[in-house]
Short mmCIF file of C-alpha atoms in Angstrom, two decimals:
data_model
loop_
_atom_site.label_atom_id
_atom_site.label_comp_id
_atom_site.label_asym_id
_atom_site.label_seq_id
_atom_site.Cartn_x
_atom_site.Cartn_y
_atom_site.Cartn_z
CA UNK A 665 -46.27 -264.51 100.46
CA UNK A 666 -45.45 -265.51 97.18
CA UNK A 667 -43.58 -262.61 96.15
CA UNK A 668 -41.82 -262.51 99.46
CA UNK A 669 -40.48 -265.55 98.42
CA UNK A 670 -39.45 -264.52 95.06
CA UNK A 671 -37.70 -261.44 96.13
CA UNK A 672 -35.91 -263.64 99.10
CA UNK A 673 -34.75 -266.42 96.00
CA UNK A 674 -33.73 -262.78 93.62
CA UNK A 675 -31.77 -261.46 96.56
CA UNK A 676 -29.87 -264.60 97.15
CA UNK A 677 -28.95 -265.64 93.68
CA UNK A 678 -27.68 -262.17 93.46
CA UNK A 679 -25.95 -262.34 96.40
CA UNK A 680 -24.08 -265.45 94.92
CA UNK A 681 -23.29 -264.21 91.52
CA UNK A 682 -21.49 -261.22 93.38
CA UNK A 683 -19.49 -263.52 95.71
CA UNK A 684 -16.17 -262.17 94.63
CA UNK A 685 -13.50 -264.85 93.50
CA UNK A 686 -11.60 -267.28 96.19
CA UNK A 687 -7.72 -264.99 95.60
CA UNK A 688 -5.80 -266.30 99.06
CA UNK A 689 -4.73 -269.58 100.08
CA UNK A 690 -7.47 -269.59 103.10
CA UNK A 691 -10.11 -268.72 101.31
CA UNK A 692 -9.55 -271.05 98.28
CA UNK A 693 -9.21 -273.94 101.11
CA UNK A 694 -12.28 -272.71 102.86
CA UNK A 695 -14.83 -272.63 99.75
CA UNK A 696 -13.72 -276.63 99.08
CA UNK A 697 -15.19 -277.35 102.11
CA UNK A 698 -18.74 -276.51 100.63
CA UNK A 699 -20.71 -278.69 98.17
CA UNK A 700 -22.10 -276.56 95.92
CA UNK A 701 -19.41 -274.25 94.26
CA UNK A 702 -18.99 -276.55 91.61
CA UNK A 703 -17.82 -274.95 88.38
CA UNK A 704 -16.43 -271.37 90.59
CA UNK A 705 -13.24 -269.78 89.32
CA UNK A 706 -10.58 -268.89 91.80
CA UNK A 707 -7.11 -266.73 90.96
CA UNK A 708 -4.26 -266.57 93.41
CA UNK A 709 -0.46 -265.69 93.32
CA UNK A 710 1.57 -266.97 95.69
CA UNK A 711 5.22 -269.41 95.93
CA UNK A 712 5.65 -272.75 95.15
CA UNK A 713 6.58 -274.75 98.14
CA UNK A 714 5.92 -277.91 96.76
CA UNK A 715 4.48 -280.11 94.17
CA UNK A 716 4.29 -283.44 92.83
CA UNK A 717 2.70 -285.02 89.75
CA UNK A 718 -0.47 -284.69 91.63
CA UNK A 719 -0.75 -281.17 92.81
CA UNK A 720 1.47 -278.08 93.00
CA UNK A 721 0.81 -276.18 96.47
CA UNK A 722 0.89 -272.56 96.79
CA UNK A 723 2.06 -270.27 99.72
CA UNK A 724 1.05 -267.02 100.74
CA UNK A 725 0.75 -264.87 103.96
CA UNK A 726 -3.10 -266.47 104.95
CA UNK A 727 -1.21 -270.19 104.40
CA UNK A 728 -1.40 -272.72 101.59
CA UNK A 729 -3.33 -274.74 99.27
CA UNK A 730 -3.31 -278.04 97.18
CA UNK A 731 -4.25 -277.52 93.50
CA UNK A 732 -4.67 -280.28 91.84
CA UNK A 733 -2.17 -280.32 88.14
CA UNK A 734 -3.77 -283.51 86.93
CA UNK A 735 0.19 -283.96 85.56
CA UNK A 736 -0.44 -280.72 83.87
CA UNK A 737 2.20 -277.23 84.20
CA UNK A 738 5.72 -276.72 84.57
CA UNK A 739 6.96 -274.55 87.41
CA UNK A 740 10.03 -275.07 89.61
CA UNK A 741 9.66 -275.02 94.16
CA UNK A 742 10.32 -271.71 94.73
CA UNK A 743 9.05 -269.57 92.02
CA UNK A 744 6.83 -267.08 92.73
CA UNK A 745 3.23 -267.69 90.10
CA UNK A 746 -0.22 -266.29 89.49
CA UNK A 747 -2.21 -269.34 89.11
CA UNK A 748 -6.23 -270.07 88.47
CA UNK A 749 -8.65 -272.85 87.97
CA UNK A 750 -11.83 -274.07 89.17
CA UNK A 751 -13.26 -275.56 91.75
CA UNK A 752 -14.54 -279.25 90.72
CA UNK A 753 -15.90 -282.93 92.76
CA UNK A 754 -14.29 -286.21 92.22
CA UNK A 755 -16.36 -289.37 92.54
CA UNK A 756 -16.59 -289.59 95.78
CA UNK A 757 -18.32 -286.28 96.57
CA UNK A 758 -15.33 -284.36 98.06
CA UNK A 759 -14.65 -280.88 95.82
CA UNK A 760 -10.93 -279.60 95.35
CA UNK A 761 -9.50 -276.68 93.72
CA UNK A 762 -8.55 -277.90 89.91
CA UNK A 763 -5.43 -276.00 88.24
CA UNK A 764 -6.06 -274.65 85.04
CA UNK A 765 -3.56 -271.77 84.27
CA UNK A 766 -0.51 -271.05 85.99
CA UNK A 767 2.15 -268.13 84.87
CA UNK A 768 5.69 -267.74 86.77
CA UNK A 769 6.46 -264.01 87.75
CA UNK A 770 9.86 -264.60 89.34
CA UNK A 771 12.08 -267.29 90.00
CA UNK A 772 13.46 -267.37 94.19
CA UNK A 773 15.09 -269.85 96.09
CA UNK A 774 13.89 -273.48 97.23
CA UNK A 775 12.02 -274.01 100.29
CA UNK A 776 14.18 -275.54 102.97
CA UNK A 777 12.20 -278.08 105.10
CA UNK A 778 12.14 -277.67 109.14
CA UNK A 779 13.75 -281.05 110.81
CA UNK A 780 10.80 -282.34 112.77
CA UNK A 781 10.23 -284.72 115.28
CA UNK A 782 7.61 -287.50 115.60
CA UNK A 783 6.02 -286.13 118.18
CA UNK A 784 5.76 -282.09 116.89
CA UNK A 785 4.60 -284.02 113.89
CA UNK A 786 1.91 -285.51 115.48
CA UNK A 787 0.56 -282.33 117.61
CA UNK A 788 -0.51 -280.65 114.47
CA UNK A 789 1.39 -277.61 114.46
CA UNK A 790 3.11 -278.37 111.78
CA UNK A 791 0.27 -279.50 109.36
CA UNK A 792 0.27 -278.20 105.86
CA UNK A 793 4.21 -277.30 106.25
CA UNK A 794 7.30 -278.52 104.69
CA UNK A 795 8.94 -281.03 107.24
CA UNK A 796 12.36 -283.40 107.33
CA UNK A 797 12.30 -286.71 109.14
CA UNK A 798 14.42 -289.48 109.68
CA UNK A 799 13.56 -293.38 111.02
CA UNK A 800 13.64 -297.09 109.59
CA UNK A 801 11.60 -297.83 106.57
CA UNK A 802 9.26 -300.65 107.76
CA UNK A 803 7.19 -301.59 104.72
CA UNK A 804 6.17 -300.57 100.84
CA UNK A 805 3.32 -301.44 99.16
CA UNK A 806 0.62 -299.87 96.73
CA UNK A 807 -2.32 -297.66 97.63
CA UNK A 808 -5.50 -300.04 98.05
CA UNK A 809 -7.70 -297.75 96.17
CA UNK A 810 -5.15 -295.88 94.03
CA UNK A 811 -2.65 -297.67 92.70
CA UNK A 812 -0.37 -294.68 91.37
CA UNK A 813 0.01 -294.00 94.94
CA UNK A 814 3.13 -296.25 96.98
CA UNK A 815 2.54 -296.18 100.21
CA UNK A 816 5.79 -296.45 102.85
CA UNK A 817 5.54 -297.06 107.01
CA UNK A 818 8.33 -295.26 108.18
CA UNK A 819 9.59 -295.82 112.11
CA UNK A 820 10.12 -292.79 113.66
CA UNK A 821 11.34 -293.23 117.35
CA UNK A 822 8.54 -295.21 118.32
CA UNK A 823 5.46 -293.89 116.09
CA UNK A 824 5.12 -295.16 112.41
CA UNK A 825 4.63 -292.20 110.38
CA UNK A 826 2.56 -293.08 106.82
CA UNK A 827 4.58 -291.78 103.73
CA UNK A 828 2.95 -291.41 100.62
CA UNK A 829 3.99 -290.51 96.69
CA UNK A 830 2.25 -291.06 93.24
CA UNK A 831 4.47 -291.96 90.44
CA UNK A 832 3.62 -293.37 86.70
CA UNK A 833 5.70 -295.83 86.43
CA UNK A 834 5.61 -297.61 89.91
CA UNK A 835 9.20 -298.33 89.97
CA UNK A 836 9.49 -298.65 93.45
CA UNK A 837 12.30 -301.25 94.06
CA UNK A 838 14.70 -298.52 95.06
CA UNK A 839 12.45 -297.97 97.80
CA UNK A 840 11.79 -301.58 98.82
CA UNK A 841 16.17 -301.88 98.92
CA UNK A 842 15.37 -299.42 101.66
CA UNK A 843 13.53 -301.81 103.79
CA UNK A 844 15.14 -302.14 107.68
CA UNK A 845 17.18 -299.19 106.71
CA UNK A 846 17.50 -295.92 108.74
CA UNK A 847 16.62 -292.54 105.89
CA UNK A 848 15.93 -288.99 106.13
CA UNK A 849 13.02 -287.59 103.92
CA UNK A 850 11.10 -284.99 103.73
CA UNK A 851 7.78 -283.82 102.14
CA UNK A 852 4.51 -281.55 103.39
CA UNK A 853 2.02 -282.90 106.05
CA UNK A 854 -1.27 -283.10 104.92
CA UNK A 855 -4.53 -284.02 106.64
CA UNK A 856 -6.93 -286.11 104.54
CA UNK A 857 -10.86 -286.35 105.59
CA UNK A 858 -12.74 -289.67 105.68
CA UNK A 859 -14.20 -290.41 102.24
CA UNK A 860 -15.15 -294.01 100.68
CA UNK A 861 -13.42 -296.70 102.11
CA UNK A 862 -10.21 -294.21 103.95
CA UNK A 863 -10.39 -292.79 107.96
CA UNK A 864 -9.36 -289.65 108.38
CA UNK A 865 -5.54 -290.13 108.16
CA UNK A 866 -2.37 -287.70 108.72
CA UNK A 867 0.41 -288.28 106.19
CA UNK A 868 3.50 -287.06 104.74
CA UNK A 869 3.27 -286.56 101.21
CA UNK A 870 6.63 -286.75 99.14
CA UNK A 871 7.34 -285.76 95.99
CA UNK A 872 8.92 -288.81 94.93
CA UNK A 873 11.86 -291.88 95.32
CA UNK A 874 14.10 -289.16 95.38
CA UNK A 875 12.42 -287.66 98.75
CA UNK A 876 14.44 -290.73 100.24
CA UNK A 877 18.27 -290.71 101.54
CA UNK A 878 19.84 -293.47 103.31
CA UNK A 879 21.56 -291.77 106.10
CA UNK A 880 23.58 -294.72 107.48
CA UNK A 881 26.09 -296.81 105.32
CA UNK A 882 27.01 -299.94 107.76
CA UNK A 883 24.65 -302.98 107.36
CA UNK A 884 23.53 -304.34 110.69
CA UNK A 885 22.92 -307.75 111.41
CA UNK A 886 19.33 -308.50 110.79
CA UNK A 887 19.37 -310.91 113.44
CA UNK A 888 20.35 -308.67 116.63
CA UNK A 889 17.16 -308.27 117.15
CA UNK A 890 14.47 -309.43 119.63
CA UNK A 891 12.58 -312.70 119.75
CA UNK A 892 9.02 -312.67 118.17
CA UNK A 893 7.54 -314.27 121.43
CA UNK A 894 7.80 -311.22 123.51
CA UNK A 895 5.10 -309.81 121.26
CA UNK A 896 2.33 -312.54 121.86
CA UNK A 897 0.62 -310.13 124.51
CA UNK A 898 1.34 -307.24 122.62
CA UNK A 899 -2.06 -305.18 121.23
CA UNK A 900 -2.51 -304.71 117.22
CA UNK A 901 -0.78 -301.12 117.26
CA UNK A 902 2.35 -302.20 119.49
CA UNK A 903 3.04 -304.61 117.12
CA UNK A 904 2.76 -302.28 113.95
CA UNK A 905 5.30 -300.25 115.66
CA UNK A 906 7.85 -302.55 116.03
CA UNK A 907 11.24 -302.80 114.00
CA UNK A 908 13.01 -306.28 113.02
CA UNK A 909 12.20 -309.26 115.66
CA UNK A 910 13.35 -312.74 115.15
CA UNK A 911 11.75 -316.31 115.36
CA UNK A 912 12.62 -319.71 114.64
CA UNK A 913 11.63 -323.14 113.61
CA UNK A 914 10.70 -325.73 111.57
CA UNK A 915 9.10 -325.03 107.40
CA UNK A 916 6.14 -326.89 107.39
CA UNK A 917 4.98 -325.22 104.08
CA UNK A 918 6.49 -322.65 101.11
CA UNK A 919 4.41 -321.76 98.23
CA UNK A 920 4.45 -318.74 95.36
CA UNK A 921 8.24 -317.29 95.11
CA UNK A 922 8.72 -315.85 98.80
CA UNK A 923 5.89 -317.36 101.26
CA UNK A 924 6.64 -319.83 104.22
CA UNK A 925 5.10 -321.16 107.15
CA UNK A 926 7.28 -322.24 110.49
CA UNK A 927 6.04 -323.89 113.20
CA UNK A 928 7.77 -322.55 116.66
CA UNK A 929 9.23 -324.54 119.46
CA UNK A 930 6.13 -323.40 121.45
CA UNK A 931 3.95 -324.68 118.44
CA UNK A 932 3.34 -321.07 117.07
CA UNK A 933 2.42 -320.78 113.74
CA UNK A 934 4.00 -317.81 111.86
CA UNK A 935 3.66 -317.16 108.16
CA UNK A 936 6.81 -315.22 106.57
CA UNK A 937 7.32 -313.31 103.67
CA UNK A 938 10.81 -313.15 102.38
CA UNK A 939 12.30 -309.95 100.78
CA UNK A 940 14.86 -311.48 98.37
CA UNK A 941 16.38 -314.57 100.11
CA UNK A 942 15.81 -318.07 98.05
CA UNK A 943 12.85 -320.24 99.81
CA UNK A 944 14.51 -322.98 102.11
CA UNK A 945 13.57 -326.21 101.55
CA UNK A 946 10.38 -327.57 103.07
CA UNK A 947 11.02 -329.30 106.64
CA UNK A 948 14.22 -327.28 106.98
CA UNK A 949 14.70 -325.65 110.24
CA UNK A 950 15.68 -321.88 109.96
CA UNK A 951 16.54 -318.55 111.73
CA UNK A 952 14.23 -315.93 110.37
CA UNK A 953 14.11 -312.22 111.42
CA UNK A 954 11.60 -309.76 109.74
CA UNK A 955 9.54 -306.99 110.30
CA UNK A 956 6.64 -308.26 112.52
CA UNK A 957 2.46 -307.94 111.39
CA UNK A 958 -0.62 -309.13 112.46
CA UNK A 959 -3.85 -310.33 110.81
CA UNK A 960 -5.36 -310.31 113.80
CA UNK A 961 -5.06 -313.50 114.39
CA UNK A 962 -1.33 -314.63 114.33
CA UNK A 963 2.04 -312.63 114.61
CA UNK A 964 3.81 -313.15 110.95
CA UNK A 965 6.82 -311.18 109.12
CA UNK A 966 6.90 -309.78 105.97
CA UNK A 967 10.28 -308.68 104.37
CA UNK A 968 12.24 -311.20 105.97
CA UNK A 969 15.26 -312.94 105.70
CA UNK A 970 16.52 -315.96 107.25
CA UNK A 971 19.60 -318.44 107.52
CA UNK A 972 19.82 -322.33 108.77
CA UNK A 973 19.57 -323.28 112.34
CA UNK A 974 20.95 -325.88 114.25
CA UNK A 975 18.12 -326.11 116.58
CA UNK A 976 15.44 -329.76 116.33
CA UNK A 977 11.71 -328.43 116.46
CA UNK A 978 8.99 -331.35 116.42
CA UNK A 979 7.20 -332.73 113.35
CA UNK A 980 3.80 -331.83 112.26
CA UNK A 981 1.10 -334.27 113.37
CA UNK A 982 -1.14 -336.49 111.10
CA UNK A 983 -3.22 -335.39 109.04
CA UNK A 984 -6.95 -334.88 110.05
CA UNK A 985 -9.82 -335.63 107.40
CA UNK A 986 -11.96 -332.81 107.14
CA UNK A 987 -15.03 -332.22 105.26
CA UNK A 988 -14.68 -328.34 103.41
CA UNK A 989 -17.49 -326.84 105.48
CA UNK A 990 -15.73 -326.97 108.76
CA UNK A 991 -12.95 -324.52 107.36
CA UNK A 992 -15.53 -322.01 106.01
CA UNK A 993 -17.42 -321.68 109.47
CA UNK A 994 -16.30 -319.11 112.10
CA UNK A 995 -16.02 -320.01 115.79
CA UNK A 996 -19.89 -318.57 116.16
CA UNK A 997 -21.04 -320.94 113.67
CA UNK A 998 -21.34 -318.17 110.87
CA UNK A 999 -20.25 -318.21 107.28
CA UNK A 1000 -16.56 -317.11 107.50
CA UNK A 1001 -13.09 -319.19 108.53
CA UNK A 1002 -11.91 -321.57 111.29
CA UNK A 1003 -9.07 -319.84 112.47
CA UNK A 1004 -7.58 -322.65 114.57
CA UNK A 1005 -7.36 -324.90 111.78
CA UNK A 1006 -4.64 -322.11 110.28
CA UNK A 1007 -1.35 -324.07 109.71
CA UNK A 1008 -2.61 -327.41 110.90
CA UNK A 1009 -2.53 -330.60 108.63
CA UNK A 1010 -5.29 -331.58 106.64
CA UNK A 1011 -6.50 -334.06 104.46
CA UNK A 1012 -9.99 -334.19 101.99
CA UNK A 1013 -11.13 -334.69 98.68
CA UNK A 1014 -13.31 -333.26 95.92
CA UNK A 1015 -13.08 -332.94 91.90
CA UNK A 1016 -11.27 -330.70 90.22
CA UNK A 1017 -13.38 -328.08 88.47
CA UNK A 1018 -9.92 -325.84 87.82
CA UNK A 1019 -6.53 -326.07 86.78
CA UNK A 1020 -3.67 -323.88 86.01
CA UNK A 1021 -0.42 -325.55 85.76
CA UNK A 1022 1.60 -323.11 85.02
CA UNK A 1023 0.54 -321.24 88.59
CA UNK A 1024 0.54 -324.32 90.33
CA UNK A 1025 -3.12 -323.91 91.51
CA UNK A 1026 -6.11 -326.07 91.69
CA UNK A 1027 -9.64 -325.55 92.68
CA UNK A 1028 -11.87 -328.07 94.03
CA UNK A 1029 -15.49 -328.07 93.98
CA UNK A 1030 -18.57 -329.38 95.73
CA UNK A 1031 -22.23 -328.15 95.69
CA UNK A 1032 -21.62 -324.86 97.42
CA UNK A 1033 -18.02 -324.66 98.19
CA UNK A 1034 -14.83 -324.06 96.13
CA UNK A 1035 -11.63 -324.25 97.64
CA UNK A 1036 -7.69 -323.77 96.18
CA UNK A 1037 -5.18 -326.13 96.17
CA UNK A 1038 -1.77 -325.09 96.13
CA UNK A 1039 1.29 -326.59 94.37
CA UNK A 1040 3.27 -323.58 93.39
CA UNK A 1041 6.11 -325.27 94.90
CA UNK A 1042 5.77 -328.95 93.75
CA UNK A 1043 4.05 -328.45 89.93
CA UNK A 1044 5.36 -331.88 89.63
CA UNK A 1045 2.02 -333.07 91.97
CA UNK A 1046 -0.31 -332.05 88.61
CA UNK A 1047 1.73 -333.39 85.64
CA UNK A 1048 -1.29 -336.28 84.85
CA UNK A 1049 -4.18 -333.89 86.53
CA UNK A 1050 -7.14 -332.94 84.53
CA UNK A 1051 -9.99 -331.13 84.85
CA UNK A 1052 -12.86 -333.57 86.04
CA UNK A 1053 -10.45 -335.87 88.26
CA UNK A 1054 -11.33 -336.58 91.99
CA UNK A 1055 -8.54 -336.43 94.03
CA UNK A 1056 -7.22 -336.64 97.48
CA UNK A 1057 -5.20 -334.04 98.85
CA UNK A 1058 -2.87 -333.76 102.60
CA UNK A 1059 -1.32 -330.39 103.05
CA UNK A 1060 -1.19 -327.65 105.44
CA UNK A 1061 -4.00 -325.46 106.09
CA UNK A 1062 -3.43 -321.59 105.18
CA UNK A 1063 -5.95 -318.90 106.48
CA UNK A 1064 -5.28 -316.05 104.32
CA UNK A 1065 -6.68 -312.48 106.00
CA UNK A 1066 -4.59 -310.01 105.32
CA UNK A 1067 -2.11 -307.82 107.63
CA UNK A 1068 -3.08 -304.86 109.67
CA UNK A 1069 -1.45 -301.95 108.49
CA UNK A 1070 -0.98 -298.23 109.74
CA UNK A 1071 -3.53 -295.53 107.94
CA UNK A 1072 -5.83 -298.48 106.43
CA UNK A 1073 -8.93 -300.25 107.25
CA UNK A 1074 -9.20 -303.72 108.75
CA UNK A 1075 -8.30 -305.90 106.30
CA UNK A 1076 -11.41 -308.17 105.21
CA UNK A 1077 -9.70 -310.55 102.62
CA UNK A 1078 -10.38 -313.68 103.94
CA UNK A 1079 -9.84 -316.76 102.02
CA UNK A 1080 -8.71 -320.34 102.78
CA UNK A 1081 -6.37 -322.97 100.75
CA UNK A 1082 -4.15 -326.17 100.99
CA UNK A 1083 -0.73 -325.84 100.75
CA UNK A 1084 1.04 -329.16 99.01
CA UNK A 1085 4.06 -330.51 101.03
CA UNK A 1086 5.45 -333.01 98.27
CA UNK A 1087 4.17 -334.42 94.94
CA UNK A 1088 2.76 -337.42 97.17
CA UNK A 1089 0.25 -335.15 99.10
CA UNK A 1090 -1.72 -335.34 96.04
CA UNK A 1091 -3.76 -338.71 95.31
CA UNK A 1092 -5.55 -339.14 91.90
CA UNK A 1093 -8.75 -341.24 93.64
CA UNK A 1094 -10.57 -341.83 89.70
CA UNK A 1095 -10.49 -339.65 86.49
CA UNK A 1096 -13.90 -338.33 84.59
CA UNK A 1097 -15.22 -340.98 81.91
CA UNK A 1098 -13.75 -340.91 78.86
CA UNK A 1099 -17.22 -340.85 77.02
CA UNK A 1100 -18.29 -336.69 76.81
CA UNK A 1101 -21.66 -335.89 74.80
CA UNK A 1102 -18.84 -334.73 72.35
CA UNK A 1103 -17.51 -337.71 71.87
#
């Protein structure tokens, strides 16, 4: 039995060592999808199609390939190469075809991408294949797990489509001037497995900023657009596919550089992020129009903008005392947040184990909770703090979770501060003793 065995183990290791080498698009694609060809060479020659600083993909009659550059080679789209490598895993277990030679044979013409639609891009057909589109860019922001990557929500008809392109320097503010405006681009479809913390995902890789035109000149009015409160029945993906709504009301709270809180005529709360605009004052009452998202909880807007309004909303109520533990404890009585307090006025006290002035942020701590106050808007409020003091505080309640967004998980950053009104929301109650074992 023994030697059964061994000549079964002989005839298979043989068998591998005569596997002959991955030389076509399909088969280099096909041996990535097995674990344990780490180390094996492949050779292939075929056209550049496409590449960024990521990968440079390779056509030939069976289809193409990604190989991965690692910022590596010089070739031009178009040029017909012989390329090789091996086949490697990165750290999440998934192996990929790693460039390690490439020569150029001929020089040919640039690959002209095929004007697509939303929907022909989402039946498939068109995977792997160099594609034009055209819609409103929605949103930019960085890659949660790789931060050379930009991600960009482009509205197409009425499907976002996820754009994505790595760059070194992460100078994306031509992209973000983009924001509510109507571009074509272009760049190869790719299909991405689940791995780590990602779903499986569709999305249209681009080669860069420069993947992006404008294709409309005329600014529209930002605030032609509908009202917010036709989207309060609306499910999570509806409202990630909307374009510009508008909302108005009354500040009851700005913080950082762009961040506000309005409270509605119909007593919504709705936190905006501004694009560029200055922060209006606090109790103002404003116009605002932005791109709507959801935490789940509320309907907010993120790159907004917004202009004064003539309209009277009512006046936040009194503040309620509240001990920390009630904010910290979901509606099930678990360890998490009390949504409903999100945006209402509070008022408690606790010492201040934390202090960074130049931020505008406080912490507060008791025997198991910590909790941020901030002042990023009225500094002022912790000119004659110290670290030590026990102090009353009355400010608005923020319940910070994080927007949904298309192609990424459910967001799970959860955390809960005060927001200071005015330097008087902040009471000094009594300051730590002078005497320190130090002193």
């Amino acid at each position: 039995m023994n030697a059964i065995i061994g000549l079964l183990l002989f005839a298979a290791v043989s068998t591998a060592g005569a596997e002959s080498v991955p030389n076509t698009a399909r088969t280099i694609t096909s041996t990535a999808q097995h674990p344990f060809v780490e180390g094996r060479r492949f050779q292939m020659s075929g056209r550049v199609v496409f590449q960024n600083l990521a990968d440079i993909v390779l056509e030939d009659e069976t289809g193409v390939v990604f190989l991965n550059r690692n910022g590596r080679f010089s070739v031009d789209e178009g040029d017909q190469v012989i390329a090789n490598g091996s086949f490697t895993t990165n750290v999440i277990g998934q192996v990929y075809p790693l460039l390690e030679g490439i020569d150029t044979i001929s020089h040919g013409e640039l690959p002209r991408p095929e004007s697509v639609t939303v929907d022909q891009y989402r039946s498939g057909a068109y995977d792997y294949q160099l594609v034009q589109m055209e819609g409103f860019v929605k949103d930019v922001f960085s890659d949660e797990i790789d931060l050379n990557w930009t991600d960009i929500i482009v509205q197409c008809e009425r499907e976002p489509v996820l754009v994505s392109y790595i760059s070194k320097d992460k100078n994306d503010a031509k992209l973000r001037q983009l924001i509510g405006k109507h571009v074509r681009f272009y760049g190869i479809i790719r299909l991405f497995p689940s791995g780590g913390l990602r779903p499986a995902r569709r999305v249209l890789i681009a080669s860069g900023v420069d993947a992006f035109e404008p294709s409309e000149t005329s600014a529209s009015d930002p605030f032609d657009a509908p009202d917010l409160s036709q989207l309060r029945r609306a499910t999570v993906e509806d409202i990630l596919m909307q374009n510009r709504h508008r909302t108005s009301g009354r500040v009851i709270a700005v913080w950082q550089d762009k961040k506000l809180l309005l409270r509605t005529a119909q007593g919504f709360t709705t936190e905006v992020t501004l694009s560029d605009s200055p922060l209006p004052a606090y109790g103002s009452n404003v116009e605002v129009s932005g791109f709507p998202t959801t935490d789940s909880y509320n309907i907010n807007l993120e790159h907004a903008v917004w202009r004064p309004c003539d309209e009277r909303f009512p006046y936040e109520e009194d503040a309620t005392d509240i001990s920390p533990d009630i904010l910290l404890v979901n509606e099930y009585g678990n360890p998490g947040i009390n949504a409903r307090y999100h945006g209402q006025t509070v008022r408690l006290s606790g010492t201040v184990i934390d202090l960074s002035e130049r931020d505008g942020i406080v912490t507060l701590g008791w025997e198991t909770t910590r909790m941020t106050i901030d002042a990023s808007h009225v500094p002022e409020a912790f000119s004659k703090l110290s670290i030590g003091c026990r102090i009353q505080v009355s400010g608005i309640c923020r319940m910070s979770i994080g927007s949904r967004r298309t192609g990424r998980n459910v967001p799970h950053d959860r955390t809960v501060s005060i927001i200071l009104r005015t330097p008087s929301d902040l009471t000094i109650v009594s300051r730590p003793p002078w005497w320190t074992p130090g002193r």
